[in-house]
Coordinates of C-alpha atoms in Angstrom, one line a residue:
G1396 CA -2.3 -23.5 4.0
Y1397 CA -2.9 -19.8 3.4
H1398 CA -0.7 -17.1 2.1
G1399 CA 0.2 -13.7 3.7
D1400 CA 1.7 -10.7 1.9
L1401 CA 3.6 -8.0 3.8
N1402 CA 6.0 -5.2 2.8
E1403 CA 7.7 -2.3 4.6
T1404 CA 10.2 0.3 3.5
F1405 CA 13.2 1.0 5.8
C1406 CA 15.5 4.0 5.9
V1407 CA 19.1 3.0 6.0
G1408 CA 21.7 5.4 7.3
N1409 CA 21.3 9.2 7.0
V1410 CA 18.2 9.7 4.8
D1411 CA 17.4 13.2 3.5
A1412 CA 14.0 15.0 3.9
D1413 CA 12.6 13.8 0.6
G1414 CA 13.5 10.2 1.4
R1415 CA 11.8 10.4 4.8
R1416 CA 8.8 12.2 3.2
V1417 CA 8.1 9.4 0.6
V1418 CA 8.5 6.7 3.3
Q1419 CA 6.1 8.4 5.7
T1420 CA 3.7 9.2 2.9
A1421 CA 3.6 5.5 1.8
F1422 CA 2.8 4.6 5.4
E1423 CA 0.1 7.2 5.7
C1424 CA -1.4 6.1 2.3
L1425 CA -1.8 2.5 3.6
Q1426 CA -3.0 3.8 7.0
S1427 CA -5.7 6.0 5.3
A1428 CA -6.9 3.1 3.2
L1429 CA -7.1 0.7 6.2
A1430 CA -9.3 3.2 8.0
M1431 CA -11.9 2.8 5.2
V1432 CA -12.1 -1.0 5.3
K1433 CA -15.4 -2.3 6.4
P1434 CA -18.4 -4.1 4.8
G1435 CA -20.0 -2.0 2.1
T1436 CA -16.9 -0.1 1.1
L1437 CA -16.3 -0.1 -2.7
Y1438 CA -12.8 -1.5 -3.5
R1439 CA -12.3 1.4 -6.0
D1440 CA -12.8 4.0 -3.3
L1441 CA -9.5 3.1 -1.6
G1442 CA -7.6 4.5 -4.6
S1443 CA -9.1 7.9 -4.3
T1444 CA -8.1 8.1 -0.6
I1445 CA -4.6 6.9 -1.3
H1446 CA -4.3 9.4 -4.2
R1447 CA -5.4 12.3 -2.0
V1448 CA -2.8 11.5 0.7
A1449 CA 0.0 11.0 -1.8
Q1450 CA -0.9 14.2 -3.7
A1451 CA -1.1 16.3 -0.5
N1452 CA 2.6 15.2 0.1
K1453 CA 3.7 16.0 -3.5
C1454 CA 4.0 12.3 -4.4
S1455 CA 2.4 10.0 -7.0
V1456 CA 0.9 6.5 -6.9
V1457 CA 2.1 3.7 -9.1
R1458 CA -0.7 2.4 -11.3
T1459 CA 0.9 -0.8 -12.6
Y1460 CA 0.6 -2.9 -9.5
C1461 CA -2.4 -3.3 -7.1
G1462 CA -3.5 -5.0 -4.0
H1463 CA -5.4 -8.3 -4.3
G1464 CA -7.4 -11.0 -2.8
I1465 CA -5.3 -13.6 -1.0
G1466 CA -5.9 -17.0 0.7
S1467 CA -5.0 -20.5 -0.4
L1468 CA -4.0 -18.9 -3.7
F1469 CA -1.5 -15.9 -3.6
H1470 CA -3.1 -13.5 -6.1
T1471 CA -6.9 -13.7 -6.5
A1472 CA -9.9 -11.4 -7.0
P1473 CA -10.5 -8.7 -6.2
N1474 CA -7.9 -6.4 -7.7
V1475 CA -7.5 -3.4 -5.5
P1476 CA -6.0 -0.5 -7.5
H1477 CA -4.4 2.3 -5.4
Y1478 CA -5.0 5.2 -7.8
H1479 CA -7.8 7.7 -8.3
K1480 CA -10.6 7.1 -10.8
N1481 CA -9.9 3.4 -11.1
K1482 CA -12.6 1.0 -12.4
A1483 CA -12.3 -1.8 -9.8
K1484 CA -15.4 -3.8 -9.3
G1485 CA -16.7 -5.1 -6.0
V1486 CA -17.8 -4.3 -2.5
M1487 CA -16.1 -5.4 0.7
K1488 CA -17.9 -8.0 2.7
E1489 CA -17.2 -9.5 6.1
G1490 CA -14.7 -12.4 5.6
H1491 CA -12.9 -11.0 2.6
V1492 CA -9.1 -11.3 2.8
L1493 CA -7.0 -8.9 0.7
T1494 CA -3.9 -6.9 0.5
I1495 CA -3.5 -3.1 0.3
E1496 CA 0.0 -2.2 -0.9
P1497 CA 0.3 1.3 -2.5
M1498 CA 3.7 2.1 -4.1
I1499 CA 4.4 5.8 -3.7
N1500 CA 6.9 7.8 -5.7
L1501 CA 8.6 11.2 -5.3
G1502 CA 8.3 11.7 -9.1
H1503 CA 6.0 10.5 -11.8
Y1504 CA 4.0 7.3 -11.4
D1505 CA 5.4 5.6 -14.5
D1506 CA 7.5 2.5 -13.8
T1507 CA 9.5 0.0 -15.7
T1508 CA 10.7 -3.5 -15.1
W1509 CA 14.4 -4.5 -15.4
G1510 CA 15.5 -7.5 -17.6
D1511 CA 15.3 -9.8 -14.6
N1512 CA 11.5 -9.6 -15.0
W1513 CA 11.2 -8.9 -11.3
T1514 CA 12.8 -5.6 -10.3
A1515 CA 10.4 -2.6 -10.8
V1516 CA 11.8 0.9 -10.7
T1517 CA 10.5 4.4 -11.4
R1518 CA 10.9 5.4 -15.0
D1519 CA 12.3 8.8 -13.9
G1520 CA 14.7 7.3 -11.5
K1521 CA 13.2 9.0 -8.4
R1522 CA 12.7 7.2 -5.1
S1523 CA 9.7 5.2 -4.1
A1524 CA 8.4 3.5 -0.9
Q1525 CA 5.8 0.9 -0.1
F1526 CA 4.0 -0.5 2.9
E1527 CA 1.6 -3.4 2.6
H1528 CA -0.6 -5.6 4.9
T1529 CA -2.8 -8.6 4.5
I1530 CA -6.2 -7.8 6.1
L1531 CA -9.4 -9.5 7.0
V1532 CA -12.7 -7.5 6.6
T1533 CA -14.6 -7.8 9.9
K1534 CA -18.1 -6.7 10.7
D1535 CA -16.8 -3.4 12.1
G1536 CA -13.7 -2.7 10.0
C1537 CA -10.6 -4.9 9.6
E1538 CA -8.0 -7.0 11.3
I1539 CA -4.4 -6.6 10.1
L1540 CA -3.4 -10.3 9.8
T1541 CA 0.3 -9.3 9.1
A1542 CA 0.6 -6.8 12.0
R1543 CA 3.6 -6.6 14.2
E1544 CA 3.2 -8.3 17.6
N1545 CA 1.6 -5.9 20.0
E1546 CA 0.7 -3.4 17.2
P1547 CA -2.8 -4.2 16.0
V1548 CA -3.3 -0.7 14.6
M1549 CA -0.7 1.1 12.4
K1550 CA 0.9 4.1 14.0
W1551 CA 3.7 6.1 12.4
D1552 CA 6.9 5.7 14.4
P1553 CA 10.1 6.8 12.5
D1554 CA 12.3 4.7 14.8
L1555 CA 10.6 1.5 13.6
V1556 CA 11.7 2.2 10.0
Q1557 CA 15.2 3.6 10.7
R1558 CA 18.2 1.2 10.4

C-alpha cells in the first residue's frame, strides 16, 4: 500500500482576527507553493514563496519540520523545507509524490516539543496553523491526491474551516 499525509486547521467557536489571519495565511502559503509545482521546479524554491506569503501577513514559518517524499514509506526523500534560503537539493520530476505542509506562526518561528515527544508548540506561546496535502507532480503541474471530493484545486472558503 501507499501512504497519504493531510492536515487542516479548523477555527472552533468565535475566533479573533489574529486567529483567522494565521489560519488563512497558512492556507495561502500552501496554495502558493502548490501553484509552483511542476517538473523543473527546485524543491528549495517553495520555501521562498511560502516565506513571502507568510511575511506579507506578519507571520513566520517554522523551520524544524518540512514536507517530504511519500509512498510505500511514510517519510522519504526529498525533504521539502518551507522557509526562505533553505539548502534543499533536488528538482521536481513528473511522477514525484510529496507533501507540502508549512506551519505558520503569529510570533517567532522557534518551536519546542513537549515531554510526550510528539506535541510541538511555539516557543513564544503564540498561535500557529497548518495545511498540508500529498501531491503528485504531473507533466503540467500537480494533482492533489488528498483533495476533498469535488475540490481538485484549493480555494479559500472560511466556512469550510469554521466549526
